[in-house]
Coordinates of C-alpha atoms in Angstrom, one line a residue:
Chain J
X13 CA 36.3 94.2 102.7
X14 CA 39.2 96.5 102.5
X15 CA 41.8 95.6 99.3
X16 CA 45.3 94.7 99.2
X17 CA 46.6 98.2 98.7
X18 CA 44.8 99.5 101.7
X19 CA 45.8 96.9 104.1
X20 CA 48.9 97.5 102.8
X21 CA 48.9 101.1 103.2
X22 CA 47.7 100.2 106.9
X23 CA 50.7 98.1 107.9
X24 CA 52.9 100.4 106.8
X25 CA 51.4 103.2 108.4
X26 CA 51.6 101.2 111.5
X27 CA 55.1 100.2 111.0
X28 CA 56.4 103.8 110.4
X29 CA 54.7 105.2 113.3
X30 CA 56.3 102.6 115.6
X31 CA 59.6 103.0 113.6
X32 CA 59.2 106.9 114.5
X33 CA 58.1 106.0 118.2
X34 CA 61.3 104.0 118.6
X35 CA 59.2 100.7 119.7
X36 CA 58.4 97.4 118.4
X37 CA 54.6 96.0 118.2
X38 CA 52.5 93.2 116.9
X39 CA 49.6 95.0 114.6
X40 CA 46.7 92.7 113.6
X41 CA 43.8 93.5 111.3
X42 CA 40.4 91.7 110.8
X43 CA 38.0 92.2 108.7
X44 CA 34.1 92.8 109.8
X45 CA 33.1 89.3 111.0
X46 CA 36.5 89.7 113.2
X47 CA 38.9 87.1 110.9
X48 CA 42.2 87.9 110.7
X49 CA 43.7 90.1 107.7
X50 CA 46.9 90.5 108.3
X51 CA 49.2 90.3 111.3
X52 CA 53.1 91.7 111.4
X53 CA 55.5 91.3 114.1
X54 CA 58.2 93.9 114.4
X55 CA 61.4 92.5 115.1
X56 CA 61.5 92.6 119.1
X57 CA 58.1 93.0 119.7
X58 CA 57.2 91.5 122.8
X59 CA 56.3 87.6 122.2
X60 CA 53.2 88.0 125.1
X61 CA 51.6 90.9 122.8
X62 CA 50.8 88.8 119.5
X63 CA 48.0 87.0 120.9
X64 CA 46.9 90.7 122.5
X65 CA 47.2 93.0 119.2
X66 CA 44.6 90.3 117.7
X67 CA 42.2 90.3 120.6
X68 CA 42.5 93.9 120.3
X69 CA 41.4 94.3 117.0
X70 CA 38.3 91.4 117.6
X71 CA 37.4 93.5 120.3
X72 CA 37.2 96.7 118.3
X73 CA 34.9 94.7 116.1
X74 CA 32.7 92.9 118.5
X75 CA 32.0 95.8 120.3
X76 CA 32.6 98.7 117.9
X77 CA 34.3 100.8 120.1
X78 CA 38.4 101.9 120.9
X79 CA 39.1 99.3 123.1
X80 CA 39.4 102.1 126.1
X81 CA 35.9 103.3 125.5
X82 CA 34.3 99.4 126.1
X83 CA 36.8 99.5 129.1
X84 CA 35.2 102.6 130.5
X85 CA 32.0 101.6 129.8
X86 CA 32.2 97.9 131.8
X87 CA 33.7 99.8 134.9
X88 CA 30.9 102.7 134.9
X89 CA 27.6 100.3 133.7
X90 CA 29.6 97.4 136.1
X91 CA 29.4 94.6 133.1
X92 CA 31.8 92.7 135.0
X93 CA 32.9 89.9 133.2
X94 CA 31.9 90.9 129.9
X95 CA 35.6 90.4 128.6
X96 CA 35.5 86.6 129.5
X97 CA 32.7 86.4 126.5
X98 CA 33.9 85.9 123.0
X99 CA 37.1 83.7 123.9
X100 CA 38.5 86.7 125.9
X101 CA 38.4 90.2 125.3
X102 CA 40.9 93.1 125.7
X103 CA 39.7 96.3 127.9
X104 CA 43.1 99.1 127.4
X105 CA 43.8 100.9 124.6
X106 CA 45.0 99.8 121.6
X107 CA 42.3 98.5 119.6
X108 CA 40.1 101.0 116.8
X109 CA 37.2 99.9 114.9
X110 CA 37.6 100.7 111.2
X111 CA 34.9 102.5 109.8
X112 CA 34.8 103.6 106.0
X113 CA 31.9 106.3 104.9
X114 CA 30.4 104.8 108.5
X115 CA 30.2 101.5 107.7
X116 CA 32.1 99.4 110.1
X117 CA 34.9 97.5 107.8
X118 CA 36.9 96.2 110.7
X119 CA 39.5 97.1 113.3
X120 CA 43.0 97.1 113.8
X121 CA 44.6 96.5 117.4
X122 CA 48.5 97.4 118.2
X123 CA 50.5 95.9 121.3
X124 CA 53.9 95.8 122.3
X125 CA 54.8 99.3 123.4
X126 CA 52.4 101.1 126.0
X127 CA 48.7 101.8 125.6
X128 CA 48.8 105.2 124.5
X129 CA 51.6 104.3 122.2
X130 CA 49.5 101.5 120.9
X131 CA 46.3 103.2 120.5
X132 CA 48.4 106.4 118.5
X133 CA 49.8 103.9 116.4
X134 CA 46.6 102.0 115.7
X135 CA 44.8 105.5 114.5
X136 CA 48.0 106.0 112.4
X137 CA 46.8 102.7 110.3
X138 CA 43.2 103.8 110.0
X139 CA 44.6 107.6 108.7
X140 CA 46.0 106.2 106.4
X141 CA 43.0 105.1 104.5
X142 CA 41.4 108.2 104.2
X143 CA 40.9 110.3 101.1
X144 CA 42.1 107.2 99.3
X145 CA 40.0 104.2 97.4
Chain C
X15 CA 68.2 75.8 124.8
X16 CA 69.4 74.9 128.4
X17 CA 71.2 71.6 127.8
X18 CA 70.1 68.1 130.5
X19 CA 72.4 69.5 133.4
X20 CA 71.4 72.9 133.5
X21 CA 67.6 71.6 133.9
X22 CA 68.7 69.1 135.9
X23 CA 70.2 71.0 138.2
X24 CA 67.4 73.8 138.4
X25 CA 65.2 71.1 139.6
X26 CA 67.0 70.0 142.4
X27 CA 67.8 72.8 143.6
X28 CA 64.1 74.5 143.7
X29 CA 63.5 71.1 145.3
X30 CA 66.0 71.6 148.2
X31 CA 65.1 74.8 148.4
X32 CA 61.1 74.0 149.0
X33 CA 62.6 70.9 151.5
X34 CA 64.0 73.7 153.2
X35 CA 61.3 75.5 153.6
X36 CA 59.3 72.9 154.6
X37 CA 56.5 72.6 151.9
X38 CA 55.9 71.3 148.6
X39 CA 55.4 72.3 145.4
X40 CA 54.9 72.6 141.9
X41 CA 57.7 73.4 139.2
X42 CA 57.3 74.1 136.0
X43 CA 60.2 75.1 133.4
X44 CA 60.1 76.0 130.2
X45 CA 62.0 77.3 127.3
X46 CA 62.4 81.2 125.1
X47 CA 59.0 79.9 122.8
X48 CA 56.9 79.5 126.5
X49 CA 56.9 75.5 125.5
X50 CA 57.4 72.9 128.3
X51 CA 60.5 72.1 129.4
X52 CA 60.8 70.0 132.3
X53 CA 58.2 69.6 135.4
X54 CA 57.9 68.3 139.1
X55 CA 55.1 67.9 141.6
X56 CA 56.5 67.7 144.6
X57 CA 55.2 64.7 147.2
X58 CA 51.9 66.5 148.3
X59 CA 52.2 69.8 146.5
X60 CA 48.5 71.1 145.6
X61 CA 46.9 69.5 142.6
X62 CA 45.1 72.9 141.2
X63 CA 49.0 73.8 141.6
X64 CA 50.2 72.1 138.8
X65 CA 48.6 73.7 136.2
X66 CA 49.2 77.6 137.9
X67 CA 52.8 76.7 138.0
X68 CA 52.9 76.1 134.1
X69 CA 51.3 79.3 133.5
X70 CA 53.6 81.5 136.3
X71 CA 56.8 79.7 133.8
X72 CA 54.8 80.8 130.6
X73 CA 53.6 84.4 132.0
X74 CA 57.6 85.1 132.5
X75 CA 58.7 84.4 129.3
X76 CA 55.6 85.8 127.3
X77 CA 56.3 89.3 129.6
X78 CA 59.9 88.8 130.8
X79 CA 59.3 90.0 134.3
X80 CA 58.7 88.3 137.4
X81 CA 55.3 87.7 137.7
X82 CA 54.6 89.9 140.2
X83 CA 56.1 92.4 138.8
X84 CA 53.9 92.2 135.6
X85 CA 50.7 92.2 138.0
X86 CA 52.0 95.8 139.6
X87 CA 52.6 96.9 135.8
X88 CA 48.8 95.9 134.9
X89 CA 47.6 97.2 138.4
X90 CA 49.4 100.7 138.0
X91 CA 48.8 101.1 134.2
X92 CA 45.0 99.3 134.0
X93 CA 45.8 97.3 131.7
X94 CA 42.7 95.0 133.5
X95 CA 41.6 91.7 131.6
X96 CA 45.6 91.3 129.7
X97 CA 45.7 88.3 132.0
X98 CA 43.2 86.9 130.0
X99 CA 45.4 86.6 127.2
X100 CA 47.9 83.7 125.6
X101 CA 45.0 81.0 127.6
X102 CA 45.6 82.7 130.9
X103 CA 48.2 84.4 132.4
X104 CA 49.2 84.4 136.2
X105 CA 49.8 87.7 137.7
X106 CA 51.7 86.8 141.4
X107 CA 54.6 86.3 142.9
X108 CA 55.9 82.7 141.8
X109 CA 57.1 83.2 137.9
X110 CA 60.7 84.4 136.6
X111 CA 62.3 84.7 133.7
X112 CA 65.7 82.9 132.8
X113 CA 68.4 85.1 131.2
X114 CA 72.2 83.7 130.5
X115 CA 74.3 86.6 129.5
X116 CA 71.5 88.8 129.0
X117 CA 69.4 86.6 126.6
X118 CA 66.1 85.5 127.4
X119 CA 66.4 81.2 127.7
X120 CA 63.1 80.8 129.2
X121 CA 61.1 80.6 131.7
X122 CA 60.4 79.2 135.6
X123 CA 57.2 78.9 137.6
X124 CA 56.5 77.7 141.2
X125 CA 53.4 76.9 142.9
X126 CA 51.8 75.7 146.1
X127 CA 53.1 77.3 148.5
X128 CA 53.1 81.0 149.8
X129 CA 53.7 83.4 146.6
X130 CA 56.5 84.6 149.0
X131 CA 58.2 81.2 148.9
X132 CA 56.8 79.8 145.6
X133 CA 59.1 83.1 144.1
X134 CA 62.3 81.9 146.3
X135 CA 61.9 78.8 145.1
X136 CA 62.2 80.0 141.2
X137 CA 64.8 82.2 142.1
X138 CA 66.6 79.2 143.9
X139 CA 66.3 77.7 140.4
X140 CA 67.8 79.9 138.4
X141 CA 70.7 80.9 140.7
X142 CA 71.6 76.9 140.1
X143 CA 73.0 78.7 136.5
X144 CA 75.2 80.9 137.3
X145 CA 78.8 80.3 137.1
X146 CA 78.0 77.0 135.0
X147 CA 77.3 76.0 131.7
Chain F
X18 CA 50.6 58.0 144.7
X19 CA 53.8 57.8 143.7
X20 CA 56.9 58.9 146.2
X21 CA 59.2 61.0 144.9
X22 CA 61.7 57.9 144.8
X23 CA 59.5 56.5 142.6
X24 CA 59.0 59.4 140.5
X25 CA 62.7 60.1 140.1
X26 CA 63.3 56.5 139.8
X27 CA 61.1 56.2 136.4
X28 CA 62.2 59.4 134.9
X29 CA 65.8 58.3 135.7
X30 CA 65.1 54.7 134.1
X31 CA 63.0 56.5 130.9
X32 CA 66.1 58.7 130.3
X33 CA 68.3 56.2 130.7
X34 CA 66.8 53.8 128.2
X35 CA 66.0 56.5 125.5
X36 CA 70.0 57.3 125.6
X37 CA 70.9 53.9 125.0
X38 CA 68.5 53.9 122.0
X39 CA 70.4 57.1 120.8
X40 CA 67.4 58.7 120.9
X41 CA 65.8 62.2 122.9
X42 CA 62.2 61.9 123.9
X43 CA 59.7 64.2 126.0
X44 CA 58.6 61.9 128.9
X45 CA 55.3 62.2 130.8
X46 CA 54.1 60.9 134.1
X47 CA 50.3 61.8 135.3
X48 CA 48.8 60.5 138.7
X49 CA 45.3 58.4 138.4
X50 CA 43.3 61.4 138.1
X51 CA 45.4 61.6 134.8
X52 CA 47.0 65.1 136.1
X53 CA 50.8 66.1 135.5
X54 CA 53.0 64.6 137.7
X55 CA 56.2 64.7 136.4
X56 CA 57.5 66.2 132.7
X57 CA 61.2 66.2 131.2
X58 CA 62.0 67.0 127.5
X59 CA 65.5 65.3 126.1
X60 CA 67.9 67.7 124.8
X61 CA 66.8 67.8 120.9
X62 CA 63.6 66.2 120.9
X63 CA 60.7 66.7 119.0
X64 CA 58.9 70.3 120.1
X65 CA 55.5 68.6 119.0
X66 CA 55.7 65.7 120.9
X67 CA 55.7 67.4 124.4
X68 CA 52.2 67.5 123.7
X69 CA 51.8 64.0 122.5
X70 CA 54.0 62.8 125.4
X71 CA 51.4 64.1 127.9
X72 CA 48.3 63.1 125.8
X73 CA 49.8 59.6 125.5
X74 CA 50.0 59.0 130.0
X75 CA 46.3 60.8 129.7
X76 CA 45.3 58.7 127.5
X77 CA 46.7 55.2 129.4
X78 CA 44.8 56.4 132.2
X79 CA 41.7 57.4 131.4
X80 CA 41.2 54.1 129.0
X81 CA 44.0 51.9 131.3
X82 CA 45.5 50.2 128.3
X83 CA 48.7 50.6 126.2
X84 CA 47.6 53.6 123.7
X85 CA 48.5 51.6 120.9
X86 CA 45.8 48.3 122.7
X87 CA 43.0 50.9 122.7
X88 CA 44.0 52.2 119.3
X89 CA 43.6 48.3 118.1
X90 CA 40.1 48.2 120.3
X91 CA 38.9 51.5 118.7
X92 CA 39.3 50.1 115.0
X93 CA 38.1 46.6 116.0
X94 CA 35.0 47.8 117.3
X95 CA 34.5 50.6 115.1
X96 CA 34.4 53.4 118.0
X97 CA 35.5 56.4 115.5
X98 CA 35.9 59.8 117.5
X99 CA 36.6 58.2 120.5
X100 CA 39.6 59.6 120.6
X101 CA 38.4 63.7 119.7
X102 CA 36.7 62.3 123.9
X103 CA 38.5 64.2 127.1
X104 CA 40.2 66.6 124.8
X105 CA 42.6 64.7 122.8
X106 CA 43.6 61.2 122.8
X107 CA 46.7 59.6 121.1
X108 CA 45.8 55.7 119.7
X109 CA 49.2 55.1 118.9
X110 CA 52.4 53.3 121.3
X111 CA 54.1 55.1 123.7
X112 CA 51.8 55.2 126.4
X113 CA 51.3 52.8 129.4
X114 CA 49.3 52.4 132.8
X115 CA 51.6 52.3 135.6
X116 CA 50.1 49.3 138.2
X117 CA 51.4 48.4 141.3
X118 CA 49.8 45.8 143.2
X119 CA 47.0 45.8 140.8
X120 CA 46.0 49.0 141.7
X121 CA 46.4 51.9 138.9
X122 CA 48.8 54.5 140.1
X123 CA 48.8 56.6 137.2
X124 CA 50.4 56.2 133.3
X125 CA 53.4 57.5 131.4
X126 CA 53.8 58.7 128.1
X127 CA 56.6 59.0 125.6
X128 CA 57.2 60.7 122.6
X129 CA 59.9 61.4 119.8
X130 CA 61.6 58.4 118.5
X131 CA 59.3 55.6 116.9
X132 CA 56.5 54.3 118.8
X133 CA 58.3 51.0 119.3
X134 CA 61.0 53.4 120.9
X135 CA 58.7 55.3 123.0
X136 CA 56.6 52.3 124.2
X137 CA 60.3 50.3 125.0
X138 CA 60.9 53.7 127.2
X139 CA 57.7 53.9 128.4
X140 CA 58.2 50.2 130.1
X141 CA 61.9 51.0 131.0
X142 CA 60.4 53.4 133.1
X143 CA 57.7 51.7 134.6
X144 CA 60.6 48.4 135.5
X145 CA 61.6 50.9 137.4
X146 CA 59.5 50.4 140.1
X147 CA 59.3 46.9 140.8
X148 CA 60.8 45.2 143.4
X149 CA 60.7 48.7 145.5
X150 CA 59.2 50.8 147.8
Chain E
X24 CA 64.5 84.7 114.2
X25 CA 63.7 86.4 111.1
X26 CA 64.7 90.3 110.4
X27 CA 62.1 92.5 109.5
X28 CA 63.7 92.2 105.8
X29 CA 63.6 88.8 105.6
X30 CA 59.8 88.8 106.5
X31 CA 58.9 91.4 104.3
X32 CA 60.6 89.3 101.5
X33 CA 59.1 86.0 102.1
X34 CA 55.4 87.6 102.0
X35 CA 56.1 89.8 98.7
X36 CA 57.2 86.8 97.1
X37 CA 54.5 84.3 98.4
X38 CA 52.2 87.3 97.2
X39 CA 53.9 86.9 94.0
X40 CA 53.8 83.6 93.4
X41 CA 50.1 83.3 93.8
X42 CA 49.2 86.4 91.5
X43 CA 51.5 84.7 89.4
X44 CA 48.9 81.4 89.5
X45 CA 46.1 83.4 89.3
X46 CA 44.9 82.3 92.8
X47 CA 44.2 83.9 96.1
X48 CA 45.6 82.5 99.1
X49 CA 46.1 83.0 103.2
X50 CA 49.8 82.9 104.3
X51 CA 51.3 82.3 107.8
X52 CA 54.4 83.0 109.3
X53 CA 55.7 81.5 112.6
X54 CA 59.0 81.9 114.4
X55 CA 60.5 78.7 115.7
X56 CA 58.4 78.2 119.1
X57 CA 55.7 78.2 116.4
X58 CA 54.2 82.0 117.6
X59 CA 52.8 84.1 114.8
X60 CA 55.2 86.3 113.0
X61 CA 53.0 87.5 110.0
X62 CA 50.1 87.0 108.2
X63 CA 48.0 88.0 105.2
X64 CA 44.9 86.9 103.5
X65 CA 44.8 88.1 99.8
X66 CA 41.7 89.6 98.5
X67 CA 39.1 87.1 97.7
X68 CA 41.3 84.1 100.1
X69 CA 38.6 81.4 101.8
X70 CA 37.6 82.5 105.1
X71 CA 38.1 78.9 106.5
X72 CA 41.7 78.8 104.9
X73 CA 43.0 81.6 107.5
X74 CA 43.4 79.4 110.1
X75 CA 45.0 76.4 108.1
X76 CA 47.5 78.4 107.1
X77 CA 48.2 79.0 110.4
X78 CA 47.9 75.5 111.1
X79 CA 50.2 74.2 108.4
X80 CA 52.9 76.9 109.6
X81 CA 52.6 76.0 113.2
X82 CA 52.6 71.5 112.6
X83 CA 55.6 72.3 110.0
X84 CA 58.2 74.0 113.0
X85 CA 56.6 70.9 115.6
X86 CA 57.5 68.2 113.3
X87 CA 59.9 70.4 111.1
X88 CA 58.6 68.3 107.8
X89 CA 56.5 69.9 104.9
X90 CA 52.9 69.2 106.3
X91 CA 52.4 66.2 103.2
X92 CA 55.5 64.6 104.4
X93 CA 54.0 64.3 108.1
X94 CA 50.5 63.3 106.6
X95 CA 52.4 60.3 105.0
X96 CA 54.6 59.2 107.6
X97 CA 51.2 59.5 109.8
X98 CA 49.5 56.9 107.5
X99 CA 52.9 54.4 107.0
X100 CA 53.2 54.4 110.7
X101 CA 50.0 54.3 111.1
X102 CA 50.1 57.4 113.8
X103 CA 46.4 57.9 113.5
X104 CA 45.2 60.9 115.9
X105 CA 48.7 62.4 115.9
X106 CA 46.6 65.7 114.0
X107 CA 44.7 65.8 117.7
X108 CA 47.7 67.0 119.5
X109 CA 48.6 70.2 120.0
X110 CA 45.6 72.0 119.5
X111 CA 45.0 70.4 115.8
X112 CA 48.2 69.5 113.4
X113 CA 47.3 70.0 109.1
X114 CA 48.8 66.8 107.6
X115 CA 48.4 68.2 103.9
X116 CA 50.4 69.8 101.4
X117 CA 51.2 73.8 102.2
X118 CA 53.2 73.5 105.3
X119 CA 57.2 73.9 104.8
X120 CA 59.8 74.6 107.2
X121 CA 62.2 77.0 107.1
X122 CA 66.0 76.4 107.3
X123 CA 69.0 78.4 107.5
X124 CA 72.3 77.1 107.1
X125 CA 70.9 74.3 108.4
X126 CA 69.0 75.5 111.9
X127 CA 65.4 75.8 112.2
X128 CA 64.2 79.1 112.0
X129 CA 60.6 78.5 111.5
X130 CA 57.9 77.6 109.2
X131 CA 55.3 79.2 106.6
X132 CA 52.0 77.6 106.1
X133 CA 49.8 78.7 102.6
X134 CA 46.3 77.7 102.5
X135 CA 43.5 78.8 99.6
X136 CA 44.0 77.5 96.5
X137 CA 45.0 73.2 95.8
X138 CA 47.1 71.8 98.3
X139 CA 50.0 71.7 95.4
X140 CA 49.4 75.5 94.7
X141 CA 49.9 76.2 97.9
X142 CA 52.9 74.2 98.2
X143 CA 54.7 75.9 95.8
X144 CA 54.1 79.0 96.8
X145 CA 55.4 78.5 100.4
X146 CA 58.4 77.4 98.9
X147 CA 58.8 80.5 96.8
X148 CA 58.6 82.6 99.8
X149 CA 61.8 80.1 101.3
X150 CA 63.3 80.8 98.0
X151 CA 63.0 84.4 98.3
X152 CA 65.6 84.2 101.6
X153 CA 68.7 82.2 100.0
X154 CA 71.8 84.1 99.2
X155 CA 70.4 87.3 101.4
X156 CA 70.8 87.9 105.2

């Protein structure tokens, strides 16, 4: 379970890099059984993206891939319908397992600005655990 | 908020409108938080209607776009499986967004009759605002 | 199933009787399969009770009593969790069946002053219809 | 709705306020359609507390009452099944709405430690927005 300073440091990180971006996203973080952690709403993030950013970062747990990758996997093996399991999944970028010393700690899942934006600002959260406790 | 007359009148006038046109159908309105406002089921109007009419009214509030529109943006940018998101989103032609003076006031959805009509029928609606408190 | 007379009739009546009481309600009308037929919220009233408003006409269809009779049945017969049945029911006043001729047409709900408000609305509305086509 | 400043301060100080006990809680943010604006569990929160916080944030903006206030009118009126509607209403301490200059602008729920713990530490996160923009 990650401690208050790094989830912290992990909104922040998020923040600024949107900030820097010039958008406004939901970020949500879970934990490893996929609970919520901590959730943030940027002022103007779009009100259609809070439920996404936290699917995001369930996905990124259940299946412990970037959200993109699990996408790209159920086109090419044809798992059709795999994102209705779970309560609903998300399939576009955005979503990042957390992994610390390769355990899986959780994942993080941005939305609100476009998926490359979302995914870039998702890593920037996980970066900013590294090298620190 | 809209106050009674504004709702009242988008409601009769997507109902002439669809009397106009010869069918019936569903309409949903509701407000900037996606939360019911006011509904009608037309005389007739198809009964899995009723419930894809509330979510075309919640899909263009949640992602202020027509719906339609939204449905080219998730086509285009693969952003497949978002419509499972926020319960179940609607991706055709049939939901709009409301805007007075630039601000988002809510939503409208329409349903039962061709996407084609079901989206004149919104816009019907929401042209009932203009030049009117 | 109602005309759209009678629909706009009972709405009409509902909103009538709720402004004379000084009060704003959300008012529901469902058809005998208990689906939405008709939904308008009061300027001001209660965001919570849209939901009650449309559990309440569910509710006085599915068990075709006044909510707060098969509340008074539930305790007096000990039939605990009856109400976590077909989603969500409300035991309390404010919804009614809607009969005409004996036959059950369908039930209305209302919700957002006191439930001796909402169930003197809910009956305003359905007074509405007799005597008419 | 609530600027990014005004957010930031409410959590810091809920945060705060529950070091301050010596307790570790889960607190919820929602705008005033009741949609998620922040969230964070505290190291060592109850896992089953992260969505009753939510809960008590979301039931305090429907009925805009603190949660204990609704729990009591509930049982005076005798509203039983009222916590059924909208998806499942928290009728105990920890709920508060929040109020600017007199206009609902949303509501923080707290949930983890006694239901009067958590009380008072969503209403040091209110506290924290008076006499600032």
């Amino acid at each position: 379970m990650f401690n208050e300073k790094q989830l912290d440091r992990m909104l922040q990180q998020a923040r600024a890099e949107a900030e820097q971006l010039g958008v406004a996203v939901n970020i949500a973080i879970v934990d490893a059984g996929a609970h919520l952690l901590a959730f943030y709403r940027m002022q103007g993030a779009l009100l259609g993206s809070v439920d996404i950013a936290q699917r995001k970062a369930k996905t990124a747990v259940l299946f412990p891939l970037p959200t993109e990758a699990l996408g790209e996997l159920v086109r090419q093996e044809q798992l059709q319908s795999l994102e209705l399991s779970n309560s609903g999944l998300i399939l576009f970028a955005g979503g990042e397992p957390i992994r610390l010393q390769g355990q899986l700690m959780g994942g993080v899942g941005v939305s609100g600005a476009s998926a490359e934006q979302d995914k870039q600002i998702a890593r920037a959260a996980i970066a900013a655990l590294s090298g620190q406790d």
